Amino acid sequence: MNKVENKTKGITLAIVGAIFWGGSGVCAEYLMIHKGITSVWLVSVRMLFAGIVILSSLFLKEKKKTFDLLKKPKNQLSILIFSIVGIIFLQLSFFKAIESSNAATATILQYLSPIFIVFFFILESKKIPNKMSVFSIILSLLGTALLVTKGDLSSLSISPEGLFWGLMAGVLGAAYIIQPRRIMAEFGTMAVTGWGMFFGGLLFQFYHPFWKDLPKLDGTTILLISYIILFGTVFSYLCLLTSTRFIPAQFSSLLTSFEPLSSALFSALFLGFVIKPIELISMLIIICAVFLLSKYGEIE
């Protein structure tokens, strides 16, 4: 396979993975609106079963490496923290944001995570960001302000709860990337994500077991839940991970802009979500800010 074919394959995988993820939020919103399923029940099911599927895939592929992560107490503590902060709280905040606003808004607010990563590294390194990073941060704040006010800065167009959970999803999305860097470098992203989701799912059962408040599982409900677990979580993750074999990880991350765009499109097609010009402009501003930050941002 030549370089052009490799690049095409990598781009395709990254875009497909981003679209799968964007679609999962819309499926979740449909289940909440039309099937009465709560965000906590979805989190309980998604984490546990996605973790089982990812670990099973890893076990079939690399049997000996599957359990290496759990052999040292230091790594056990790291994966436990990741399970709670990077998995449970992130998943819960994302679905809570959908529940209290909508899938498109929740996805675009979560997409702000690279901005929060910059803030973290500024605090950690005590260095100032370059001009493009500062410009990207200002641009992202402008886009967020337009999104949550629809251009009328005197009032919020979404509930304070929706804004809180959406921004929290962005912060925790940053934690998801930053906190497990050491163990991911040593054991690989598949093992860390698989165990993180599995342990997160197990721990969450003590708070809300998936058999509690079990919804009526008709054909549509089963289909959408299966999509969220398999396509919106497992396949989305595997597509994005595999894409980095063919294109640079930085380029792959830029293509995740298809997440909020696909979420907005699917919301319009299947949920009757009307995208107003100001909302479209705000989404494009945020995507542009993250793109510029990913490509040109540095901390000096």
Short mmCIF file of C-alpha atoms in Angstrom, two decimals:
data_model
loop_
_atom_site.label_atom_id
_atom_site.label_comp_id
_atom_site.label_asym_id
_atom_site.label_seq_id
_atom_site.Cartn_x
_atom_site.Cartn_y
_atom_site.Cartn_z
CA MET A 1 0.00 0.00 0.00
CA ASN A 2 1.55 3.34 -1.07
CA LYS A 3 1.66 6.57 0.92
CA VAL A 4 -1.41 8.06 -0.77
CA GLU A 5 -3.47 4.95 -0.03
CA ASN A 6 -2.21 4.90 3.57
CA LYS A 7 -3.13 8.55 4.05
CA THR A 8 -6.58 8.02 2.50
CA LYS A 9 -7.19 5.02 4.75
CA GLY A 10 -6.06 6.93 7.83
CA ILE A 11 -8.25 9.94 7.04
CA THR A 12 -11.25 7.69 6.35
CA LEU A 13 -10.82 5.82 9.64
CA ALA A 14 -10.48 9.05 11.64
CA ILE A 15 -13.59 10.58 10.05
CA VAL A 16 -15.65 7.39 10.45
CA GLY A 17 -14.62 7.13 14.11
CA ALA A 18 -15.58 10.76 14.75
CA ILE A 19 -18.96 10.30 13.03
CA PHE A 20 -19.65 7.14 15.06
CA TRP A 21 -18.99 9.10 18.26
CA GLY A 22 -21.16 12.03 17.13
CA GLY A 23 -23.99 9.62 16.37
CA SER A 24 -23.83 8.06 19.84
CA GLY A 25 -24.87 11.32 21.48
CA VAL A 26 -27.90 11.60 19.22
CA CYS A 27 -28.89 8.00 19.98
CA ALA A 28 -28.59 8.77 23.69
CA GLU A 29 -30.76 11.88 23.36
CA TYR A 30 -33.43 9.89 21.48
CA LEU A 31 -33.47 7.22 24.21
CA MET A 32 -33.81 9.88 26.91
CA ILE A 33 -36.62 11.74 25.14
CA HIS A 34 -38.66 8.89 23.68
CA LYS A 35 -37.82 5.86 25.84
CA GLY A 36 -37.47 7.45 29.27
CA ILE A 37 -33.93 6.13 29.77
CA THR A 38 -31.82 8.11 32.23
CA SER A 39 -28.25 9.29 31.75
CA VAL A 40 -27.00 7.25 34.73
CA TRP A 41 -28.45 4.01 33.33
CA LEU A 42 -26.79 4.63 29.96
CA VAL A 43 -23.44 5.34 31.64
CA SER A 44 -23.74 2.12 33.65
CA VAL A 45 -24.38 0.00 30.56
CA ARG A 46 -22.00 1.77 28.19
CA MET A 47 -18.90 1.62 30.38
CA LEU A 48 -19.23 -1.96 31.55
CA PHE A 49 -20.05 -3.61 28.24
CA ALA A 50 -17.73 -1.45 26.14
CA GLY A 51 -14.92 -2.36 28.55
CA ILE A 52 -15.72 -6.06 28.19
CA VAL A 53 -15.72 -5.85 24.38
CA ILE A 54 -12.41 -3.92 24.22
CA LEU A 55 -10.67 -6.24 26.70
CA SER A 56 -11.98 -9.30 24.85
CA SER A 57 -10.58 -7.93 21.59
CA LEU A 58 -7.23 -7.24 23.26
CA PHE A 59 -7.17 -10.72 24.84
CA LEU A 60 -7.74 -12.39 21.47
CA LYS A 61 -5.03 -10.25 19.88
CA GLU A 62 -2.38 -10.10 22.62
CA LYS A 63 -3.29 -12.57 25.36
CA LYS A 64 -0.13 -12.13 27.46
CA LYS A 65 -0.19 -8.31 27.44
CA THR A 66 -3.82 -7.97 28.56
CA PHE A 67 -3.06 -8.30 32.29
CA ASP A 68 0.42 -6.68 32.42
CA LEU A 69 -1.10 -3.36 33.46
CA LEU A 70 -2.47 -4.84 36.70
CA LYS A 71 0.74 -6.41 38.03
CA LYS A 72 2.14 -3.38 39.92
CA PRO A 73 0.31 -1.47 42.70
CA LYS A 74 1.42 1.88 41.19
CA ASN A 75 -0.27 1.02 37.90
CA GLN A 76 -3.34 -0.31 39.70
CA LEU A 77 -3.73 3.05 41.43
CA SER A 78 -3.28 4.93 38.13
CA ILE A 79 -5.93 2.88 36.35
CA LEU A 80 -8.29 3.28 39.33
CA ILE A 81 -7.94 7.08 39.20
CA PHE A 82 -8.40 7.00 35.42
CA SER A 83 -11.52 4.82 35.81
CA ILE A 84 -13.11 7.31 38.19
CA VAL A 85 -12.01 10.68 36.79
CA GLY A 86 -11.38 9.92 33.11
CA ILE A 87 -14.16 7.41 32.54
CA ILE A 88 -17.01 7.58 35.10
CA PHE A 89 -17.11 11.36 35.56
CA LEU A 90 -16.50 12.04 31.85
CA GLN A 91 -19.22 9.67 30.64
CA LEU A 92 -21.66 10.90 33.28
CA SER A 93 -21.05 14.58 32.56
CA PHE A 94 -21.42 14.04 28.79
CA PHE A 95 -24.75 12.22 29.12
CA LYS A 96 -25.94 14.68 31.78
CA ALA A 97 -25.15 17.51 29.34
CA ILE A 98 -27.24 15.77 26.67
CA GLU A 99 -30.05 15.17 29.17
CA SER A 100 -30.17 18.83 30.23
CA SER A 101 -29.52 20.41 26.80
CA ASN A 102 -29.11 18.42 23.56
CA ALA A 103 -26.59 16.16 21.83
CA ALA A 104 -25.21 18.82 19.49
CA THR A 105 -24.53 21.34 22.28
CA ALA A 106 -23.07 18.68 24.59
CA THR A 107 -20.71 17.42 21.89
CA ILE A 108 -19.42 20.86 20.91
CA LEU A 109 -18.81 21.81 24.58
CA GLN A 110 -16.94 18.56 25.15
CA TYR A 111 -14.92 19.38 22.04
CA LEU A 112 -13.37 22.27 24.02
CA SER A 113 -11.14 19.79 25.89
CA PRO A 114 -7.92 20.80 24.00
CA ILE A 115 -8.40 24.34 25.32
CA PHE A 116 -8.50 23.02 28.89
CA ILE A 117 -5.40 20.92 28.17
CA VAL A 118 -3.55 24.15 27.31
CA PHE A 119 -4.64 25.69 30.63
CA PHE A 120 -3.34 22.61 32.45
CA PHE A 121 0.06 22.78 30.78
CA ILE A 122 0.29 26.52 31.47
CA LEU A 123 -0.24 25.82 35.19
CA GLU A 124 2.11 22.82 35.15
CA SER A 125 4.97 24.42 33.22
CA LYS A 126 4.45 27.99 34.49
CA LYS A 127 5.16 29.14 30.94
CA ILE A 128 3.11 31.40 28.71
CA PRO A 129 1.41 30.14 25.55
CA ASN A 130 2.36 31.54 22.16
CA LYS A 131 0.19 34.11 20.37
CA MET A 132 -1.71 31.49 18.37
CA SER A 133 -2.62 29.60 21.56
CA VAL A 134 -3.92 32.81 23.15
CA PHE A 135 -5.87 33.66 19.99
CA SER A 136 -7.34 30.13 19.91
CA ILE A 137 -8.44 30.38 23.55
CA ILE A 138 -10.12 33.76 22.95
CA LEU A 139 -11.77 32.40 19.81
CA SER A 140 -13.07 29.35 21.70
CA LEU A 141 -14.50 31.56 24.46
CA LEU A 142 -16.25 33.69 21.83
CA GLY A 143 -17.69 30.60 20.13
CA THR A 144 -18.88 29.18 23.45
CA ALA A 145 -20.50 32.48 24.44
CA LEU A 146 -22.37 32.64 21.11
CA LEU A 147 -23.42 28.99 21.42
CA VAL A 148 -24.92 29.28 24.90
CA THR A 149 -26.53 32.71 24.38
CA LYS A 150 -27.47 32.53 20.69
CA GLY A 151 -25.93 35.98 20.31
CA ASP A 152 -27.90 37.60 23.14
CA LEU A 153 -25.25 38.02 25.84
CA SER A 154 -27.87 39.11 28.40
CA SER A 155 -29.31 35.59 28.77
CA LEU A 156 -28.46 31.90 28.41
CA SER A 157 -30.15 29.91 25.65
CA ILE A 158 -29.47 26.61 27.45
CA SER A 159 -30.03 25.75 31.10
CA PRO A 160 -27.24 26.53 33.58
CA GLU A 161 -27.20 22.80 34.32
CA GLY A 162 -26.63 21.99 30.64
CA LEU A 163 -23.80 24.54 30.44
CA PHE A 164 -22.21 23.21 33.64
CA TRP A 165 -22.23 19.57 32.53
CA GLY A 166 -21.08 20.45 29.01
CA LEU A 167 -18.08 22.43 30.26
CA MET A 168 -17.40 19.71 32.83
CA ALA A 169 -17.31 17.19 29.98
CA GLY A 170 -14.70 19.38 28.30
CA VAL A 171 -12.58 19.59 31.47
CA LEU A 172 -12.84 15.85 32.11
CA GLY A 173 -12.11 15.16 28.44
CA ALA A 174 -8.81 16.93 29.06
CA ALA A 175 -8.23 14.82 32.18
CA TYR A 176 -8.97 11.70 30.12
CA ILE A 177 -6.05 12.59 27.84
CA ILE A 178 -3.59 13.94 30.43
CA GLN A 179 -3.90 11.66 33.48
CA PRO A 180 -3.08 8.25 31.93
CA ARG A 181 -0.15 9.42 29.77
CA ARG A 182 2.45 7.33 31.61
CA ILE A 183 0.58 4.02 31.62
CA MET A 184 -0.65 4.55 28.04
CA ALA A 185 2.95 5.00 26.88
CA GLU A 186 3.93 1.78 28.66
CA PHE A 187 0.93 -0.48 28.06
CA GLY A 188 -0.91 1.01 25.08
CA THR A 189 -4.17 2.91 24.76
CA MET A 190 -6.29 -0.18 24.14
CA ALA A 191 -5.35 -1.84 27.45
CA VAL A 192 -5.72 1.39 29.44
CA THR A 193 -9.07 2.30 27.89
CA GLY A 194 -10.40 -1.26 28.16
CA TRP A 195 -9.50 -1.66 31.83
CA GLY A 196 -10.55 1.91 32.57
CA MET A 197 -14.02 1.35 31.14
CA PHE A 198 -14.34 -2.10 32.71
CA PHE A 199 -13.36 -0.97 36.22
CA GLY A 200 -15.36 2.23 35.80
CA GLY A 201 -18.37 0.15 34.80
CA LEU A 202 -17.90 -2.21 37.75
CA LEU A 203 -17.56 0.65 40.24
CA PHE A 204 -20.61 2.40 38.80
CA GLN A 205 -22.72 -0.70 39.45
CA PHE A 206 -22.50 0.08 43.19
CA TYR A 207 -24.10 3.46 42.46
CA HIS A 208 -26.56 2.44 39.76
CA PRO A 209 -26.55 -1.23 38.64
CA PHE A 210 -27.71 -1.70 35.05
CA TRP A 211 -30.49 -4.07 36.14
CA LYS A 212 -32.00 -1.29 38.30
CA ASP A 213 -34.79 0.70 36.59
CA LEU A 214 -34.36 -1.55 33.55
CA PRO A 215 -36.16 0.14 30.63
CA LYS A 216 -38.56 -1.60 28.30
CA LEU A 217 -36.19 -3.21 25.82
CA ASP A 218 -38.05 -3.08 22.51
CA GLY A 219 -36.29 -3.46 19.16
CA THR A 220 -35.48 0.23 18.73
CA THR A 221 -34.09 0.55 22.25
CA ILE A 222 -31.85 -2.51 21.90
CA LEU A 223 -30.62 -1.30 18.50
CA LEU A 224 -29.72 2.19 19.76
CA ILE A 225 -28.06 0.91 22.95
CA SER A 226 -26.04 -1.55 20.85
CA TYR A 227 -24.99 1.32 18.58
CA ILE A 228 -23.86 3.42 21.57
CA ILE A 229 -21.76 0.55 22.98
CA LEU A 230 -20.35 -0.94 19.77
CA PHE A 231 -20.19 1.86 17.20
CA GLY A 232 -20.29 4.95 19.44
CA THR A 233 -17.68 3.62 21.85
CA VAL A 234 -15.73 0.52 20.76
CA PHE A 235 -15.55 0.97 16.96
CA SER A 236 -15.21 4.75 17.29
CA TYR A 237 -12.21 4.29 19.56
CA LEU A 238 -10.66 1.55 17.41
CA CYS A 239 -11.09 3.59 14.20
CA LEU A 240 -9.43 6.65 15.72
CA LEU A 241 -6.65 4.55 17.24
CA THR A 242 -5.98 2.64 14.01
CA SER A 243 -5.95 5.86 11.97
CA THR A 244 -2.76 6.94 13.77
CA ARG A 245 -0.94 4.04 12.08
CA PHE A 246 -1.46 5.73 8.71
CA ILE A 247 -1.52 9.46 9.50
CA PRO A 248 0.09 11.59 12.26
CA ALA A 249 -1.82 11.57 15.55
CA GLN A 250 -2.05 15.37 15.39
CA PHE A 251 -3.76 15.20 11.98
CA SER A 252 -6.07 12.48 13.27
CA SER A 253 -7.09 14.65 16.21
CA LEU A 254 -7.98 17.52 13.87
CA LEU A 255 -10.41 15.26 12.02
CA THR A 256 -12.40 14.76 15.23
CA SER A 257 -14.08 18.06 14.27
CA PHE A 258 -16.50 15.74 12.47
CA GLU A 259 -17.84 14.77 15.94
CA PRO A 260 -19.80 17.99 16.64
CA LEU A 261 -20.68 18.45 12.97
CA SER A 262 -22.09 14.93 12.65
CA SER A 263 -23.91 15.30 15.96
CA ALA A 264 -25.58 18.52 14.78
CA LEU A 265 -26.47 16.95 11.41
CA PHE A 266 -27.92 13.77 12.95
CA SER A 267 -29.84 15.87 15.50
CA ALA A 268 -31.38 17.88 12.66
CA LEU A 269 -32.23 14.76 10.62
CA PHE A 270 -33.58 12.47 13.34
CA LEU A 271 -34.59 14.68 16.28
CA GLY A 272 -35.92 17.75 14.49
CA PHE A 273 -33.16 19.95 15.94
CA VAL A 274 -33.20 23.26 14.07
CA ILE A 275 -29.71 24.66 13.60
CA LYS A 276 -29.95 28.45 13.62
CA PRO A 277 -27.31 30.50 11.76
CA ILE A 278 -25.82 31.84 15.01
CA GLU A 279 -25.47 28.27 16.36
CA LEU A 280 -23.78 27.09 13.17
CA ILE A 281 -21.42 30.08 13.30
CA SER A 282 -20.57 29.39 16.95
CA MET A 283 -19.85 25.71 16.21
CA LEU A 284 -17.58 26.63 13.32
CA ILE A 285 -15.75 29.19 15.49
CA ILE A 286 -15.07 26.57 18.19
CA ILE A 287 -13.94 23.99 15.62
CA CYS A 288 -11.67 26.61 14.02
CA ALA A 289 -10.22 27.49 17.45
CA VAL A 290 -9.41 23.86 18.25
CA PHE A 291 -7.96 23.36 14.76
CA LEU A 292 -5.65 26.37 15.12
CA LEU A 293 -4.64 25.32 18.63
CA SER A 294 -3.85 21.75 17.56
CA LYS A 295 -1.85 22.86 14.53
CA TYR A 296 -0.06 26.01 15.70
CA GLY A 297 -0.44 26.26 19.46
CA GLU A 298 2.63 25.99 21.68
CA ILE A 299 3.64 26.82 25.24
CA GLU A 300 6.88 28.81 25.23
#
